Structure formats: C-alpha cells, structure tokens
mmCIF file of C-alpha atoms in Angstrom:
data_model
loop_
_atom_site.group_PDB
_atom_site.id
_atom_site.type_symbol
_atom_site.label_atom_id
_atom_site.label_comp_id
_atom_site.label_asym_id
_atom_site.label_seq_id
_atom_site.Cartn_x
_atom_site.Cartn_y
_atom_site.Cartn_z
ATOM 1 C CA MET A 1 0.000 0.000 0.000
ATOM 2 C CA ARG A 2 1.243 3.413 -0.979
ATOM 3 C CA GLY A 3 2.240 5.646 1.960
ATOM 4 C CA ILE A 4 2.469 3.011 4.664
ATOM 5 C CA GLU A 5 6.198 3.671 5.201
ATOM 6 C CA GLU A 6 5.386 7.332 5.831
ATOM 7 C CA TYR A 7 2.431 6.722 8.162
ATOM 8 C CA TRP A 8 3.445 3.404 9.757
ATOM 9 C CA LEU A 9 3.005 4.494 13.401
ATOM 10 C CA PRO A 10 -0.503 5.998 13.090
ATOM 11 C CA TYR A 11 -1.380 3.061 10.831
ATOM 12 C CA ILE A 12 -0.358 0.459 13.447
ATOM 13 C CA LEU A 13 -2.089 2.409 16.235
ATOM 14 C CA SER A 14 -5.259 2.646 14.149
ATOM 15 C CA GLN A 15 -5.281 -1.117 13.608
ATOM 16 C CA ALA A 16 -4.920 -1.690 17.361
ATOM 17 C CA VAL A 17 -7.742 0.763 18.093
ATOM 18 C CA SER A 18 -9.992 -0.916 15.531
ATOM 19 C CA LEU A 19 -9.449 -4.350 17.085
ATOM 20 C CA ILE A 20 -10.088 -3.005 20.578
ATOM 21 C CA LEU A 21 -13.277 -1.295 19.392
ATOM 22 C CA LEU A 22 -14.433 -4.498 17.722
ATOM 23 C CA TRP A 23 -13.810 -6.472 20.911
ATOM 24 C CA VAL A 24 -15.599 -3.877 23.057
ATOM 25 C CA ALA A 25 -18.567 -3.857 20.659
ATOM 26 C CA TRP A 26 -18.753 -7.627 20.959
ATOM 27 C CA LYS A 27 -18.536 -7.699 24.774
ATOM 28 C CA LYS A 28 -19.709 -4.320 26.131
ATOM 29 C CA LYS A 29 -22.174 -2.567 23.820
ATOM 30 C CA GLY A 30 -22.717 0.438 26.080
ATOM 31 C CA TRP A 31 -19.004 1.174 26.292
ATOM 32 C CA ALA A 32 -18.665 0.666 22.556
ATOM 33 C CA ARG A 33 -21.371 3.266 21.987
ATOM 34 C CA LEU A 34 -19.466 5.732 24.136
ATOM 35 C CA LEU A 35 -16.225 4.999 22.262
ATOM 36 C CA PHE A 36 -17.987 5.441 18.916
ATOM 37 C CA ALA A 37 -19.488 8.720 20.120
ATOM 38 C CA LEU A 38 -16.073 9.987 21.211
ATOM 39 C CA LEU A 39 -14.432 8.836 17.975
ATOM 40 C CA PHE A 40 -16.992 10.506 15.714
ATOM 41 C CA LEU A 41 -17.320 13.654 17.831
ATOM 42 C CA TYR A 42 -13.544 14.092 17.829
ATOM 43 C CA ALA A 43 -13.308 13.407 14.077
ATOM 44 C CA GLY A 44 -16.186 15.799 13.400
ATOM 45 C CA CYS A 45 -14.609 18.617 15.425
ATOM 46 C CA TYR A 46 -11.187 18.043 13.878
ATOM 47 C CA ASN A 47 -12.527 17.876 10.325
ATOM 48 C CA LEU A 48 -14.697 20.935 10.873
ATOM 49 C CA TYR A 49 -11.652 22.895 12.022
ATOM 50 C CA ILE A 50 -9.520 21.688 9.093
ATOM 51 C CA GLY A 51 -12.377 22.187 6.643
ATOM 52 C CA LEU A 52 -12.847 25.781 7.741
ATOM 53 C CA THR A 53 -9.170 26.704 8.054
ATOM 54 C CA LYS A 54 -7.075 24.509 5.693
ATOM 55 C CA PRO A 55 -9.329 22.410 3.432
ATOM 56 C CA ASP A 56 -6.576 21.860 0.850
ATOM 57 C CA GLU A 57 -4.740 19.569 3.298
ATOM 58 C CA TYR A 58 -7.184 16.800 2.437
ATOM 59 C CA ASN A 59 -6.052 16.864 -1.183
ATOM 60 C CA ASN A 60 -2.892 15.070 0.014
ATOM 61 C CA PHE A 61 -4.951 11.912 0.573
ATOM 62 C CA ALA A 62 -5.391 11.577 -3.194
ATOM 63 C CA ARG A 63 -1.948 10.025 -3.632
ATOM 64 C CA LEU A 64 -2.805 7.269 -1.130
ATOM 65 C CA ALA A 65 -6.215 6.386 -2.560
ATOM 66 C CA ILE A 66 -7.308 3.966 -5.255
ATOM 67 C CA PRO A 67 -7.364 5.572 -8.746
ATOM 68 C CA LEU A 68 -11.123 6.280 -8.795
ATOM 69 C CA TYR A 69 -10.953 8.135 -5.468
ATOM 70 C CA ARG A 70 -7.686 9.839 -6.450
ATOM 71 C CA ASP A 71 -9.319 11.244 -9.585
ATOM 72 C CA PHE A 72 -12.353 12.400 -7.595
ATOM 73 C CA ILE A 73 -10.239 14.084 -4.888
ATOM 74 C CA GLU A 74 -7.960 15.800 -7.407
ATOM 75 C CA GLY A 75 -10.956 16.858 -9.506
ATOM 76 C CA TRP A 76 -14.387 17.841 -8.214
ATOM 77 C CA PHE A 77 -13.599 17.429 -4.511
ATOM 78 C CA SER A 78 -10.551 19.742 -4.612
ATOM 79 C CA THR A 79 -12.732 22.454 -6.158
ATOM 80 C CA TYR A 80 -15.414 22.206 -3.465
ATOM 81 C CA ASN A 81 -13.442 20.895 -0.472
ATOM 82 C CA TYR A 82 -14.175 24.046 1.540
ATOM 83 C CA ILE A 83 -17.871 23.050 1.401
ATOM 84 C CA MET A 84 -17.601 19.256 1.451
ATOM 85 C CA ILE A 85 -15.230 18.854 4.407
ATOM 86 C CA PRO A 86 -17.434 20.851 6.817
ATOM 87 C CA LEU A 87 -20.471 18.877 5.550
ATOM 88 C CA ILE A 88 -18.637 15.604 6.185
ATOM 89 C CA ALA A 89 -17.699 16.916 9.634
ATOM 90 C CA LEU A 90 -21.342 17.757 10.329
ATOM 91 C CA GLY A 91 -22.289 14.193 9.401
ATOM 92 C CA GLN A 92 -19.617 12.858 11.750
ATOM 93 C CA LEU A 93 -20.904 15.056 14.568
ATOM 94 C CA LEU A 94 -24.461 13.815 14.002
ATOM 95 C CA ILE A 95 -23.253 10.205 14.037
ATOM 96 C CA GLY A 96 -21.378 10.866 17.277
ATOM 97 C CA ILE A 97 -24.463 12.380 18.899
ATOM 98 C CA GLY A 98 -26.604 9.495 17.619
ATOM 99 C CA PHE A 99 -24.430 6.985 19.466
ATOM 100 C CA LEU A 100 -25.303 8.812 22.702
ATOM 101 C CA LEU A 101 -29.033 8.451 22.043
ATOM 102 C CA LYS A 102 -31.385 5.486 21.790
ATOM 103 C CA GLY A 103 -33.833 3.903 19.418
ATOM 104 C CA TRP A 104 -34.129 5.344 15.925
ATOM 105 C CA TRP A 105 -31.237 7.784 16.488
ATOM 106 C CA LEU A 106 -28.879 4.994 17.490
ATOM 107 C CA ARG A 107 -29.886 2.871 14.494
ATOM 108 C CA MET A 108 -29.320 5.825 12.161
ATOM 109 C CA ALA A 109 -25.935 6.508 13.798
ATOM 110 C CA CYS A 110 -24.889 2.865 13.336
ATOM 111 C CA MET A 111 -25.969 2.848 9.703
ATOM 112 C CA GLY A 112 -24.354 6.241 9.089
ATOM 113 C CA ALA A 113 -21.113 5.047 10.663
ATOM 114 C CA ILE A 114 -21.103 1.888 8.547
ATOM 115 C CA ILE A 115 -21.778 3.809 5.318
ATOM 116 C CA PHE A 116 -19.171 6.443 6.135
ATOM 117 C CA LEU A 117 -16.511 3.903 7.139
ATOM 118 C CA VAL A 118 -17.048 1.734 4.068
ATOM 119 C CA ALA A 119 -16.987 4.852 1.872
ATOM 120 C CA ILE A 120 -13.567 5.939 3.177
ATOM 121 C CA ALA A 121 -11.992 2.473 2.851
ATOM 122 C CA PRO A 122 -10.726 3.215 -0.711
ATOM 123 C CA LEU A 123 -8.554 5.976 0.751
ATOM 124 C CA MET A 124 -6.365 3.013 1.776
ATOM 125 C CA VAL A 125 -3.533 4.225 4.071
ATOM 126 C CA GLY A 126 -5.299 7.608 4.241
ATOM 127 C CA SER A 127 -8.112 5.877 6.157
ATOM 128 C CA ALA A 128 -5.803 3.273 7.753
ATOM 129 C CA PHE A 129 -7.391 0.471 5.734
ATOM 130 C CA PRO A 130 -8.682 -2.007 7.002
ATOM 131 C CA PHE A 131 -9.458 0.134 10.090
ATOM 132 C CA SER A 132 -12.696 1.371 8.562
ATOM 133 C CA ILE A 133 -13.879 -2.146 7.705
ATOM 134 C CA THR A 134 -13.093 -3.489 11.192
ATOM 135 C CA VAL A 135 -14.805 -0.541 12.874
ATOM 136 C CA SER A 136 -17.828 -0.846 10.571
ATOM 137 C CA LEU A 137 -18.147 -4.455 11.793
ATOM 138 C CA ALA A 138 -18.139 -3.108 15.348
ATOM 139 C CA ALA A 139 -20.943 -0.672 14.446
ATOM 140 C CA TRP A 140 -22.858 -3.561 12.884
ATOM 141 C CA LEU A 141 -22.519 -5.534 16.143
ATOM 142 C CA ILE A 142 -24.067 -2.637 18.042
ATOM 143 C CA LEU A 143 -26.863 -2.336 15.484
ATOM 144 C CA ARG A 144 -27.514 -6.075 15.324
ATOM 145 C CA ASN A 145 -27.622 -6.631 19.068
ATOM 146 C CA ARG A 146 -30.135 -3.935 19.858
ATOM 147 C CA ALA A 147 -27.680 -1.979 21.930
ATOM 148 C CA GLY A 148 -30.359 0.687 22.210
ATOM 149 C CA GLN A 149 -32.203 -1.666 24.561
ATOM 150 C CA ALA A 150 -29.129 -2.350 26.685
ATOM 151 C CA TYR A 151 -28.290 -0.303 29.732
ATOM 152 C CA TRP A 152 -25.739 2.410 29.204
ATOM 153 C CA PHE A 153 -22.907 2.479 31.670
ATOM 154 C CA TRP A 154 -24.497 5.540 33.359
ATOM 155 C CA GLU A 155 -28.022 4.057 33.298
ATOM 156 C CA LYS A 156 -26.890 1.080 35.344
ATOM 157 C CA GLY A 157 -26.115 3.416 38.218
ATOM 158 C CA ALA A 158 -29.458 5.209 37.785
ATOM 159 C CA ALA A 159 -31.333 1.875 37.736
ATOM 160 C CA ILE A 160 -29.623 0.732 40.933
ATOM 161 C CA LYS A 161 -30.388 4.037 42.656
ATOM 162 C CA SER A 162 -34.048 3.927 41.587
ATOM 163 C CA ARG A 163 -34.401 0.446 43.109
ATOM 164 C CA GLN A 164 -32.960 1.713 46.380
ATOM 165 C CA TYR A 165 -35.665 4.373 46.625
ATOM 166 C CA ALA A 166 -38.535 2.123 45.598
#
C-alpha cells in the first residue's frame, strides 16, 4: 500500500484501536457506543476545524487512494473541499451524537457510521485500511444486538439508585 512507510506508526495504532473497538462492541455494547461517540465527535470537530481553516490539506490523501478516489479528490472534490469537508464533519458530529441516544437515532448513527466507514476504505492508508472495515463491523454488532435496549454504563447506576428508593 502506498504511503504506509510514511504513516506506519498511526497506521499500526489505528489497527490496534480498531481491534479493541471491535472487541468492546462484541462484549460491552454500552461502552462501545461511548467509544464510537467519542471517535466521531472528535473526528467531526477536527474535520470541521480543518475544513474551515485549511481544506486543501485533504487533497494530500489523493496520492494514497485507489485511482477512482484519487481522480475524484484531485478533480471535483478539490474544487469544493471548503464546502464538502465541513459537511462531512457535520455528518460525523451527528453520528457521534446518535451513538449517545437510543432507538431510531442509534440505528441511524450505526448505519451512518457503517456507510461512512465503508466509503472511506478506498482511501487506503489515508483511512488506515482495514481500520474502517473493522470498525464498521463493530458498528454492525451494536446495530444487530439492539444496543439501544441495553443499559448504558451511566443508566446502570441510575437503575440501581431507583431500586434503592422504591
């Protein structure tokens, strides 16, 4: 993969994070939701900042991507990156918020995360491939196992307290 020698440390760390997130999503859905929320909220804030201040930095990912994505980034995307990057960041922020909610919002956040992560996979090293595929599997585990019905880590404490007062 092109660029791995340049980004080897963040690449290795990303793979470790993806495996940890997959394991947490398999074992502790509530914690996984919190980790997903933090991941997408951080990414959304970071991308919003970059999109508003230095959107041309994302054009560097073109050289790491598959040819179809490279052509898109160097073409249409580079012309409108000052609009597209903040819109992508907004989507990431909404996904992050959705992981903190329940029901329909959580399902939409899971599906949005999966679509987003699969869509960035062709960026290859630029998206730490296969990080995005592994993490999309983790989002699918949350979606599949009705994590919206599970207690959140903070709801467990509230449920215990409510039983004490009953």
